[in-house]
Amino acid sequence: MVEIRCPFNESLTQQNGFAHGGVITSILDSACGYAALSVAPAECAVLSVEFKVNMLAPAVGEAFVARAAVKRAGKNLAVCAADAFAVKGGGEKLIATMLATMMNMRSST
Amino acid sequence: MVEIRCPFNESLTQQNGFAHGGVITSILDSACGYAALSVAPAECAVLSVEFKVNMLAPAVGEAFVARAAVKRAGKNLAVCAADAFAVKGGGEKLIATMLATMMNMRSST
Amino acid sequence: MVEIRCPFNESLTQQNGFAHGGVITSILDSACGYAALSVAPAECAVLSVEFKVNMLAPAVGEAFVARAAVKRAGKNLAVCAADAFAVKGGGEKLIATMLATMMNMRSST
Amino acid sequence: MVEIRCPFNESLTQQNGFAHGGVITSILDSACGYAALSVAPAECAVLSVEFKVNMLAPAVGEAFVARAAVKRAGKNLAVCAADAFAVKGGGEKLIATMLATMMNMRSST
């Protein structure tokens, strides 16, 4: 399980004052990337082939955290799932979820 | 958790003798639909808005089972995740995963 | 552009009498697969890595046709987009759309 | 057709010096959102329900442009497709593609 945390910042908001979907997507994508990297051969970097995100609730909170796990790792591709949560007053609320395909890159690209 | 099971049948295979991706997608989609229906208002039917499937391993087995859960249910939409497994010799192997958006339909459509 | 056509048949319907989403998905997936195959090296077969489908309208018609094109082909992966139409009374109506990732397989798998 | 343009800026890069996937996703998502808004009832705002992105080539260029169109607009949901291009030396190269579901919001949320 990989976890990436991003504190709230006004520069990250959209028109309603919530964190922008692109921010939540970025931490989900990064968490999936590091999850894939954790099971990739040592000489490999990892690139995002594609991902799908469902936005589940407004991103309102003091911080946002994405947690990713590898569903299946093959020789070239890894499929990862990740959830994003808003952290507020000590609790967490599910705000988005991602299903992603990552690719191992033999040379640094 | 909703579970849908489909026994292997030669009429369901593709060119390699595995169950066709369309078959696995159908049981994943149906499992997500029933999961959404289980949390929908009583007068509602459920339609698939969209889904994404990752094929993870060849569908080889005596039967295939899809298990779905609701990640979040709103007034009109529900987001569901489902995994499909091949059943073989008493064991199960993960072969596909789905992330889907379902819509409540107030009248039967 | 690859085109796959499937005539309407009662055995392919869901609870409302429309063609089942799994059927439409299958012709979209097959069309994407053949589109990818048309640009793959001669010795390669093609497998679906993943796809996303949006269902846009009920599948009502005398036949259904899926048309796919390659958006980008790399050494190992091809990304394809496809639309599905219901054919009725000489006209066509868009009923679903797919965005898919296909993988070249060097040996027959 | 909606077009959103973002000039290259070093603060937007990832580890290889390319524009980050989150940046490209953000302009694709915004282009889809405005495309949906262009066909939504006057009193509606638009929210992203979900989107899928395929990354097709490294985001290298002087600027990046996303162009979106509505594939189908219903009463509550619109399905949009968008392509992102890198602009370099007067030419454009396809770098990513999105398929997205947008929702009309009757009150500002």
CSV table of C-alpha atoms in Angstrom, one decimal:
chain,number,residue,atom,x,y,z
A,1,MET,CA,0.0,0.0,0.0
A,2,VAL,CA,1.4,3.4,-1.1
A,3,GLU,CA,0.1,6.6,0.5
A,4,ILE,CA,0.5,10.1,-0.8
A,5,ARG,CA,-0.7,13.1,1.2
A,6,CYS,CA,-1.3,16.7,0.0
A,7,PRO,CA,-2.2,19.5,2.4
A,8,PHE,CA,-5.0,21.8,1.4
A,9,ASN,CA,-3.9,25.0,-0.2
A,10,GLU,CA,-6.0,27.8,-1.7
A,11,SER,CA,-3.9,27.7,-4.9
A,12,LEU,CA,-5.3,24.2,-5.6
A,13,THR,CA,-9.0,25.1,-5.5
A,14,GLN,CA,-11.6,25.3,-8.3
A,15,GLN,CA,-14.6,27.7,-8.6
A,16,ASN,CA,-16.4,26.3,-5.5
A,17,GLY,CA,-13.4,26.5,-3.2
A,18,PHE,CA,-12.9,22.7,-3.3
A,19,ALA,CA,-9.6,21.1,-4.3
A,20,HIS,CA,-9.5,20.8,-8.1
A,21,GLY,CA,-10.1,17.4,-9.6
A,22,GLY,CA,-6.8,17.6,-11.3
A,23,VAL,CA,-5.1,17.8,-7.9
A,24,ILE,CA,-6.9,14.7,-6.6
A,25,THR,CA,-6.2,12.9,-9.9
A,26,SER,CA,-2.5,13.8,-9.6
A,27,ILE,CA,-2.1,12.2,-6.1
A,28,LEU,CA,-4.1,9.2,-7.2
A,29,ASP,CA,-2.0,8.8,-10.3
A,30,SER,CA,1.3,9.2,-8.3
A,31,ALA,CA,0.2,6.7,-5.7
A,32,CYS,CA,-0.6,4.2,-8.4
A,33,GLY,CA,2.7,4.9,-10.0
A,34,TYR,CA,4.7,4.3,-6.8
A,35,ALA,CA,2.6,1.1,-6.1
A,36,ALA,CA,3.6,-0.2,-9.5
A,37,LEU,CA,7.2,0.8,-9.0
A,38,SER,CA,7.3,-1.1,-5.8
A,39,VAL,CA,6.7,-4.4,-7.7
A,40,ALA,CA,8.7,-3.5,-10.9
A,41,PRO,CA,12.1,-4.9,-11.7
A,42,ALA,CA,14.9,-2.8,-10.1
A,43,GLU,CA,16.1,-1.2,-13.4
A,44,CYS,CA,12.6,0.0,-14.4
A,45,ALA,CA,10.8,3.3,-14.3
A,46,VAL,CA,7.1,3.4,-14.5
A,47,LEU,CA,4.8,5.4,-16.8
A,48,SER,CA,1.0,5.8,-16.7
A,49,VAL,CA,-0.6,4.2,-19.7
A,50,GLU,CA,-4.1,5.2,-18.7
A,51,PHE,CA,-6.4,5.7,-15.7
A,52,LYS,CA,-10.0,6.2,-14.9
A,53,VAL,CA,-11.2,8.3,-12.0
A,54,ASN,CA,-14.6,8.5,-10.4
A,55,MET,CA,-15.2,11.7,-8.4
A,56,LEU,CA,-17.3,10.7,-5.4
A,57,ALA,CA,-17.6,13.7,-3.2
A,58,PRO,CA,-16.4,17.3,-3.0
A,59,ALA,CA,-12.7,17.6,-2.0
A,60,VAL,CA,-13.2,19.5,1.2
A,61,GLY,CA,-10.6,19.1,4.0
A,62,GLU,CA,-7.4,20.0,5.7
A,63,ALA,CA,-5.5,17.5,3.6
A,64,PHE,CA,-6.1,14.8,0.9
A,65,VAL,CA,-4.6,11.4,1.0
A,66,ALA,CA,-4.4,8.8,-1.8
A,67,ARG,CA,-3.8,5.1,-1.1
A,68,ALA,CA,-2.9,2.7,-3.9
A,69,ALA,CA,-2.4,-1.1,-4.2
A,70,VAL,CA,-1.4,-3.3,-7.1
A,71,LYS,CA,-4.2,-5.6,-8.3
A,72,ARG,CA,-1.9,-7.5,-10.7
A,73,ALA,CA,1.6,-7.0,-11.9
A,74,GLY,CA,2.8,-8.6,-15.2
A,75,LYS,CA,6.1,-8.4,-17.0
A,76,ASN,CA,5.3,-5.1,-18.7
A,77,LEU,CA,2.1,-3.8,-17.1
A,78,ALA,CA,0.7,-3.4,-13.6
A,79,VAL,CA,-2.9,-2.7,-12.8
A,80,CYS,CA,-3.4,-0.5,-9.7
A,81,ALA,CA,-6.5,0.7,-7.7
A,82,ALA,CA,-6.4,3.7,-5.5
A,83,ASP,CA,-8.8,5.6,-3.3
A,84,ALA,CA,-8.5,9.3,-2.3
A,85,PHE,CA,-9.8,10.6,1.0
A,86,ALA,CA,-10.4,14.1,2.4
A,87,VAL,CA,-9.0,14.5,6.0
A,88,LYS,CA,-11.1,16.7,8.2
A,89,GLY,CA,-11.2,16.9,12.0
A,90,GLY,CA,-9.4,13.7,12.5
A,91,GLY,CA,-11.7,11.7,10.2
A,92,GLU,CA,-11.5,10.7,6.6
A,93,LYS,CA,-14.1,10.7,3.8
A,94,LEU,CA,-13.8,8.9,0.5
A,95,ILE,CA,-13.8,11.5,-2.3
A,96,ALA,CA,-12.5,9.7,-5.4
A,97,THR,CA,-11.3,6.3,-6.7
A,98,MET,CA,-9.0,5.3,-9.6
A,99,LEU,CA,-8.3,2.2,-11.7
A,100,ALA,CA,-5.0,2.6,-13.6
A,101,THR,CA,-2.7,0.7,-15.9
A,102,MET,CA,1.0,1.4,-15.5
A,103,MET,CA,3.9,0.3,-17.8
A,104,ASN,CA,7.5,-0.7,-16.8
A,105,MET,CA,10.1,1.3,-18.8
A,106,ARG,CA,13.4,-0.5,-19.1
A,107,SER,CA,15.4,2.6,-19.8
A,108,SER,CA,14.8,6.0,-18.2
A,109,THR,CA,12.5,7.8,-20.7
B,1,MET,CA,-21.6,-7.8,-1.8
B,2,VAL,CA,-23.3,-9.2,-4.9
B,3,GLU,CA,-22.0,-12.4,-6.6
B,4,ILE,CA,-22.9,-13.7,-10.1
B,5,ARG,CA,-21.6,-17.0,-11.3
B,6,CYS,CA,-21.4,-18.3,-14.8
B,7,PRO,CA,-20.3,-21.9,-15.6
B,8,PHE,CA,-17.8,-22.5,-18.4
B,9,ASN,CA,-19.3,-23.3,-21.7
B,10,GLU,CA,-17.7,-23.8,-25.1
B,11,SER,CA,-20.1,-21.5,-26.7
B,12,LEU,CA,-18.6,-18.6,-24.6
B,13,THR,CA,-15.0,-19.0,-25.8
B,14,GLN,CA,-12.8,-16.8,-28.0
B,15,GLN,CA,-10.1,-17.9,-30.5
B,16,ASN,CA,-7.8,-19.3,-27.8
B,17,GLY,CA,-10.4,-21.3,-26.0
B,18,PHE,CA,-10.7,-18.9,-23.1
B,19,ALA,CA,-14.0,-17.4,-22.1
B,20,HIS,CA,-14.6,-14.3,-24.2
B,21,GLY,CA,-14.0,-10.9,-22.6
B,22,GLY,CA,-17.5,-9.9,-23.4
B,23,VAL,CA,-18.7,-12.7,-21.1
B,24,ILE,CA,-16.6,-11.7,-18.2
B,25,THR,CA,-17.6,-8.1,-18.8
B,26,SER,CA,-21.3,-9.1,-18.8
B,27,ILE,CA,-21.1,-10.8,-15.4
B,28,LEU,CA,-19.0,-7.9,-13.9
B,29,ASP,CA,-21.6,-5.4,-15.3
B,30,SER,CA,-24.5,-7.4,-14.0
B,31,ALA,CA,-22.9,-7.7,-10.5
B,32,CYS,CA,-22.3,-4.0,-10.4
B,33,GLY,CA,-25.9,-3.4,-11.5
B,34,TYR,CA,-27.4,-5.6,-8.8
B,35,ALA,CA,-25.0,-4.0,-6.2
B,36,ALA,CA,-26.3,-0.6,-7.2
B,37,LEU,CA,-29.9,-1.9,-7.2
B,38,SER,CA,-29.4,-3.1,-3.6
B,39,VAL,CA,-29.0,0.5,-2.4
B,40,ALA,CA,-31.4,2.2,-4.8
B,41,PRO,CA,-34.8,3.5,-3.8
B,42,ALA,CA,-37.5,0.8,-4.0
B,43,GLU,CA,-39.2,2.2,-7.1
B,44,CYS,CA,-36.0,2.5,-9.1
B,45,ALA,CA,-34.4,0.3,-11.9
B,46,VAL,CA,-30.7,0.7,-12.6
B,47,LEU,CA,-28.9,1.3,-15.9
B,48,SER,CA,-25.2,1.2,-16.6
B,49,VAL,CA,-23.9,4.7,-17.5
B,50,GLU,CA,-20.4,3.5,-18.1
B,51,PHE,CA,-17.7,1.0,-17.0
B,52,LYS,CA,-14.1,0.3,-17.3
B,53,VAL,CA,-12.7,-3.2,-17.3
B,54,ASN,CA,-9.1,-4.3,-16.9
B,55,MET,CA,-8.4,-7.9,-18.2
B,56,LEU,CA,-5.9,-9.4,-15.8
B,57,ALA,CA,-5.4,-13.0,-16.8
B,58,PRO,CA,-6.9,-15.5,-19.3
B,59,ALA,CA,-10.4,-16.7,-18.3
B,60,VAL,CA,-9.6,-20.4,-17.9
B,61,GLY,CA,-11.7,-22.4,-15.4
B,62,GLU,CA,-14.8,-24.4,-14.7
B,63,ALA,CA,-16.8,-21.4,-13.8
B,64,PHE,CA,-16.4,-17.6,-13.5
B,65,VAL,CA,-17.6,-15.5,-10.6
B,66,ALA,CA,-18.0,-11.7,-10.4
B,67,ARG,CA,-18.3,-9.9,-7.0
B,68,ALA,CA,-19.4,-6.3,-6.8
B,69,ALA,CA,-19.6,-3.7,-4.0
B,70,VAL,CA,-20.9,-0.2,-4.0
B,71,LYS,CA,-18.2,2.4,-3.4
B,72,ARG,CA,-20.6,5.3,-3.1
B,73,ALA,CA,-24.3,5.7,-3.7
B,74,GLY,CA,-25.8,9.2,-4.4
B,75,LYS,CA,-29.3,10.2,-5.2
B,76,ASN,CA,-29.0,9.4,-8.9
B,77,LEU,CA,-25.7,7.7,-9.4
B,78,ALA,CA,-23.9,4.8,-7.7
B,79,VAL,CA,-20.2,3.9,-8.3
B,80,CYS,CA,-19.4,0.2,-8.0
B,81,ALA,CA,-16.2,-1.9,-8.1
B,82,ALA,CA,-16.2,-5.5,-9.0
B,83,ASP,CA,-13.6,-8.3,-9.4
B,84,ALA,CA,-14.0,-11.4,-11.6
B,85,PHE,CA,-12.4,-14.7,-10.7
B,86,ALA,CA,-11.9,-18.0,-12.5
B,87,VAL,CA,-12.8,-21.0,-10.4
B,88,LYS,CA,-10.6,-24.0,-11.0
B,89,GLY,CA,-9.9,-27.1,-8.9
B,90,GLY,CA,-11.4,-25.5,-5.8
B,91,GLY,CA,-9.3,-22.3,-6.0
B,92,GLU,CA,-10.0,-18.9,-7.5
B,93,LYS,CA,-7.8,-16.6,-9.6
B,94,LEU,CA,-8.4,-12.9,-10.2
B,95,ILE,CA,-9.0,-12.4,-14.0
B,96,ALA,CA,-10.6,-9.0,-14.4
B,97,THR,CA,-11.7,-5.9,-12.5
B,98,MET,CA,-14.3,-3.3,-13.2
B,99,LEU,CA,-15.1,0.3,-12.0
B,100,ALA,CA,-18.6,1.3,-13.0
B,101,THR,CA,-21.1,4.1,-12.8
B,102,MET,CA,-24.8,3.1,-12.5
B,103,MET,CA,-27.9,5.4,-12.7
B,104,ASN,CA,-31.2,5.1,-10.9
B,105,MET,CA,-34.1,5.2,-13.3
B,106,ARG,CA,-37.4,6.4,-11.6
B,107,SER,CA,-39.7,4.8,-14.2
B,108,SER,CA,-39.1,1.4,-15.8
B,109,THR,CA,-37.3,2.2,-19.1
C,1,MET,CA,-11.5,2.0,-39.8
C,2,VAL,CA,-12.8,-1.5,-38.8
C,3,GLU,CA,-16.5,-2.3,-38.8
C,4,ILE,CA,-18.3,-5.2,-37.1
C,5,ARG,CA,-22.0,-5.8,-37.5
C,6,CYS,CA,-24.3,-7.9,-35.4
C,7,PRO,CA,-27.9,-8.5,-36.4
C,8,PHE,CA,-30.6,-8.1,-33.7
C,9,ASN,CA,-31.6,-11.4,-32.1
C,10,GLU,CA,-34.0,-12.0,-29.2
C,11,SER,CA,-31.4,-14.2,-27.5
C,12,LEU,CA,-29.2,-11.1,-27.1
C,13,THR,CA,-31.7,-8.9,-25.1
C,14,GLN,CA,-31.9,-7.8,-21.5
C,15,GLN,CA,-34.9,-7.2,-19.3
C,16,ASN,CA,-36.3,-4.3,-21.4
C,17,GLY,CA,-36.0,-6.1,-24.8
C,18,PHE,CA,-32.9,-4.0,-25.8
C,19,ALA,CA,-29.7,-5.7,-26.9
C,20,HIS,CA,-27.7,-6.4,-23.7
C,21,GLY,CA,-24.8,-4.1,-22.9
C,22,GLY,CA,-22.5,-7.1,-23.0
C,23,VAL,CA,-23.3,-7.6,-26.7
C,24,ILE,CA,-22.6,-4.0,-27.6
C,25,THR,CA,-19.4,-4.1,-25.6
C,26,SER,CA,-18.3,-7.3,-27.4
C,27,ILE,CA,-18.6,-5.8,-30.9
C,28,LEU,CA,-16.9,-2.6,-29.7
C,29,ASP,CA,-14.1,-4.6,-28.1
C,30,SER,CA,-13.7,-6.8,-31.2
C,31,ALA,CA,-13.7,-3.8,-33.5
C,32,CYS,CA,-10.9,-2.2,-31.4
C,33,GLY,CA,-9.0,-5.5,-31.4
C,34,TYR,CA,-9.1,-5.8,-35.2
C,35,ALA,CA,-8.2,-2.1,-35.6
C,36,ALA,CA,-5.1,-2.7,-33.4
C,37,LEU,CA,-4.3,-5.9,-35.3
C,38,SER,CA,-4.4,-3.9,-38.6
C,39,VAL,CA,-1.4,-1.9,-37.5
C,40,ALA,CA,0.4,-4.6,-35.4
C,41,PRO,CA,3.5,-6.4,-36.7
C,42,ALA,CA,2.6,-9.4,-38.9
C,43,GLU,CA,3.6,-12.0,-36.3
C,44,CYS,CA,1.5,-10.5,-33.5
C,45,ALA,CA,-1.8,-11.4,-32.0
C,46,VAL,CA,-3.7,-8.7,-30.0
C,47,LEU,CA,-5.2,-8.8,-26.5
C,48,SER,CA,-7.5,-6.3,-24.8
C,49,VAL,CA,-5.6,-4.8,-21.8
C,50,GLU,CA,-8.6,-2.7,-20.8
C,51,PHE,CA,-11.5,-0.7,-22.1
C,52,LYS,CA,-14.1,1.8,-21.0
C,53,VAL,CA,-17.6,2.0,-22.5
C,54,ASN,CA,-20.2,4.7,-22.2
C,55,MET,CA,-23.7,3.6,-22.9
C,56,LEU,CA,-25.4,6.4,-24.7
C,57,ALA,CA,-28.8,5.2,-25.8
C,58,PRO,CA,-30.9,2.0,-25.6
C,59,ALA,CA,-29.8,-0.6,-28.2
C,60,VAL,CA,-32.9,-0.8,-30.2
C,61,GLY,CA,-32.6,-1.7,-33.9
C,62,GLU,CA,-32.5,-4.3,-36.6
C,63,ALA,CA,-28.7,-4.5,-36.3
C,64,PHE,CA,-25.8,-3.0,-34.4
C,65,VAL,CA,-22.5,-1.9,-35.9
C,66,ALA,CA,-19.3,-0.9,-34.2
C,67,ARG,CA,-16.6,1.1,-35.9
C,68,ALA,CA,-13.1,1.5,-34.5
C,69,ALA,CA,-10.0,3.4,-35.3
C,70,VAL,CA,-6.5,3.5,-33.9
C,71,LYS,CA,-5.7,6.7,-32.1
C,72,ARG,CA,-2.0,5.7,-31.5
C,73,ALA,CA,0.0,2.6,-32.0
C,74,GLY,CA,3.2,2.0,-30.2
C,75,LYS,CA,5.6,-0.9,-30.1
C,76,ASN,CA,3.6,-2.9,-27.6
C,77,LEU,CA,0.3,-1.0,-27.1
C,78,ALA,CA,-2.3,0.5,-29.3
C,79,VAL,CA,-5.1,2.9,-28.1
C,80,CYS,CA,-8.3,2.6,-30.1
C,81,ALA,CA,-11.6,4.5,-30.1
C,82,ALA,CA,-14.9,3.0,-31.3
C,83,ASP,CA,-18.5,4.0,-31.7
C,84,ALA,CA,-21.5,1.7,-31.8
C,85,PHE,CA,-24.7,2.5,-33.7
C,86,ALA,CA,-28.1,1.0,-33.9
C,87,VAL,CA,-29.3,0.5,-37.4
C,88,LYS,CA,-33.1,1.1,-37.9
C,89,GLY,CA,-35.1,1.9,-41.0
C,90,GLY,CA,-32.0,2.8,-43.0
C,91,GLY,CA,-30.7,5.2,-40.4
C,92,GLU,CA,-28.1,4.9,-37.6
C,93,LYS,CA,-28.1,6.1,-34.0
C,94,LEU,CA,-25.1,6.4,-31.8
C,95,ILE,CA,-25.7,4.1,-28.8
C,96,ALA,CA,-22.3,3.6,-27.2
C,97,THR,CA,-18.6,4.6,-27.3
C,98,MET,CA,-15.4,2.9,-26.2
C,99,LEU,CA,-11.8,3.9,-25.5
C,100,ALA,CA,-9.6,0.9,-25.3
C,101,THR,CA,-5.9,-0.2,-24.8
C,102,MET,CA,-4.8,-3.2,-26.8
C,103,MET,CA,-1.5,-5.2,-26.5
C,104,ASN,CA,0.6,-6.9,-29.1
C,105,MET,CA,1.4,-10.5,-28.3
C,106,ARG,CA,4.5,-11.8,-29.9
C,107,SER,CA,3.5,-15.5,-29.7
C,108,SER,CA,0.0,-16.8,-29.9
C,109,THR,CA,-1.2,-16.9,-26.3
D,1,MET,CA,-15.7,22.2,-29.9
D,2,VAL,CA,-14.1,23.7,-26.8
D,3,GLU,CA,-10.4,24.5,-26.7
D,4,ILE,CA,-8.2,25.1,-23.7
D,5,ARG,CA,-4.6,26.1,-24.0
D,6,CYS,CA,-1.9,26.0,-21.4
D,7,PRO,CA,1.6,27.3,-22.0
D,8,PHE,CA,4.6,25.2,-20.9
D,9,ASN,CA,6.0,26.2,-17.6
D,10,GLU,CA,8.8,24.5,-15.6
D,11,SER,CA,6.6,24.4,-12.5
D,12,LEU,CA,4.4,22.0,-14.4
D,13,THR,CA,6.9,19.3,-15.1
D,14,GLN,CA,7.5,15.8,-13.8
D,15,GLN,CA,10.8,13.9,-13.2
D,16,ASN,CA,11.7,13.7,-17.0
D,17,GLY,CA,11.0,17.4,-17.7
D,18,PHE,CA,7.7,16.7,-19.5
D,19,ALA,CA,4.5,18.4,-18.4
D,20,HIS,CA,3.0,16.3,-15.7
D,21,GLY,CA,0.1,14.0,-16.5
D,22,GLY,CA,-2.0,15.8,-13.9
D,23,VAL,CA,-1.7,19.0,-16.0
D,24,ILE,CA,-2.7,17.4,-19.2
D,25,THR,CA,-5.6,15.7,-17.4
D,26,SER,CA,-6.7,19.0,-15.9
D,27,ILE,CA,-7.0,20.8,-19.3
D,28,LEU,CA,-8.7,17.7,-20.8
D,29,ASP,CA,-11.2,17.7,-17.9
D,30,SER,CA,-11.8,21.4,-18.1
D,31,ALA,CA,-12.4,21.2,-21.9
D,32,CYS,CA,-14.9,18.4,-21.4
D,33,GLY,CA,-16.6,20.4,-18.6
D,34,TYR,CA,-17.0,23.5,-20.8
D,35,ALA,CA,-18.2,21.4,-23.7
D,36,ALA,CA,-20.9,19.9,-21.5
D,37,LEU,CA,-21.7,23.3,-20.1
D,38,SER,CA,-22.2,24.6,-23.7
D,39,VAL,CA,-25.2,22.2,-24.1
D,40,ALA,CA,-26.5,22.3,-20.5
D,41,PRO,CA,-29.7,24.2,-19.5
D,42,ALA,CA,-28.9,27.9,-18.7
D,43,GLU,CA,-29.3,27.5,-14.9
D,44,CYS,CA,-27.0,24.5,-14.6
D,45,ALA,CA,-23.4,24.1,-13.5
D,46,VAL,CA,-21.4,21.0,-14.5
D,47,LEU,CA,-19.5,18.5,-12.4
D,48,SER,CA,-17.1,15.7,-13.6
D,49,VAL,CA,-18.7,12.4,-12.7
D,50,GLU,CA,-15.7,10.4,-14.0
D,51,PHE,CA,-13.2,10.3,-16.8
D,52,LYS,CA,-10.6,8.0,-18.4
D,53,VAL,CA,-7.4,9.3,-19.9
D,54,ASN,CA,-5.0,7.5,-22.1
D,55,MET,CA,-1.5,9.0,-22.2
D,56,LEU,CA,-0.2,8.6,-25.8
D,57,ALA,CA,3.1,10.5,-26.0
D,58,PRO,CA,5.4,12.6,-23.7
D,59,ALA,CA,4.0,16.1,-23.1
D,60,VAL,CA,6.9,18.0,-24.7
D,61,GLY,CA,6.2,21.4,-26.3
D,62,GLU,CA,5.8,25.1,-26.0
D,63,ALA,CA,2.1,24.8,-25.1
D,64,PHE,CA,-0.6,22.2,-24.7
D,65,VAL,CA,-4.1,22.4,-26.1
D,66,ALA,CA,-7.1,20.3,-25.2
D,67,ARG,CA,-10.1,20.1,-27.6
D,68,ALA,CA,-13.4,18.6,-26.4
D,69,ALA,CA,-16.7,17.8,-28.0
D,70,VAL,CA,-20.0,16.4,-26.7
D,71,LYS,CA,-20.8,12.9,-27.9
D,72,ARG,CA,-24.2,12.8,-26.3
D,73,ALA,CA,-26.1,15.1,-23.9
D,74,GLY,CA,-29.0,13.8,-21.9
D,75,LYS,CA,-31.2,15.5,-19.3
D,76,ASN,CA,-28.7,15.0,-16.4
D,77,LEU,CA,-25.5,13.6,-18.0
D,78,ALA,CA,-23.3,14.5,-20.9
D,79,VAL,CA,-20.6,12.3,-22.4
D,80,CYS,CA,-17.6,14.1,-23.9
D,81,ALA,CA,-14.5,13.1,-25.7
D,82,ALA,CA,-11.3,15.3,-25.8
D,83,ASP,CA,-7.9,15.1,-27.3
D,84,ALA,CA,-4.8,16.9,-26.0
D,85,PHE,CA,-1.9,18.0,-28.3
D,86,ALA,CA,1.6,19.4,-27.7
D,87,VAL,CA,2.3,22.5,-29.7
D,88,LYS,CA,5.9,22.7,-31.0
D,89,GLY,CA,7.4,24.7,-33.8
D,90,GLY,CA,4.0,25.4,-35.4
D,91,GLY,CA,2.9,21.8,-35.4
D,92,GLU,CA,0.8,19.7,-33.1
D,93,LYS,CA,1.2,16.2,-31.8
D,94,LEU,CA,-1.5,14.1,-30.1
D,95,ILE,CA,-0.4,13.3,-26.6
D,96,ALA,CA,-3.5,12.2,-24.7
D,97,THR,CA,-7.2,11.4,-25.1
D,98,MET,CA,-10.1,11.5,-22.6
D,99,LEU,CA,-13.6,10.0,-22.5
D,100,ALA,CA,-15.6,11.7,-19.7
D,101,THR,CA,-19.1,11.8,-18.1
D,102,MET,CA,-20.3,15.2,-16.8
D,103,MET,CA,-23.4,15.9,-14.7
D,104,ASN,CA,-25.7,18.9,-14.8
D,105,MET,CA,-26.1,20.5,-11.3
D,106,ARG,CA,-29.4,22.4,-11.0
D,107,SER,CA,-28.1,24.6,-8.1
D,108,SER,CA,-24.6,25.9,-7.8
D,109,THR,CA,-22.8,23.3,-5.6
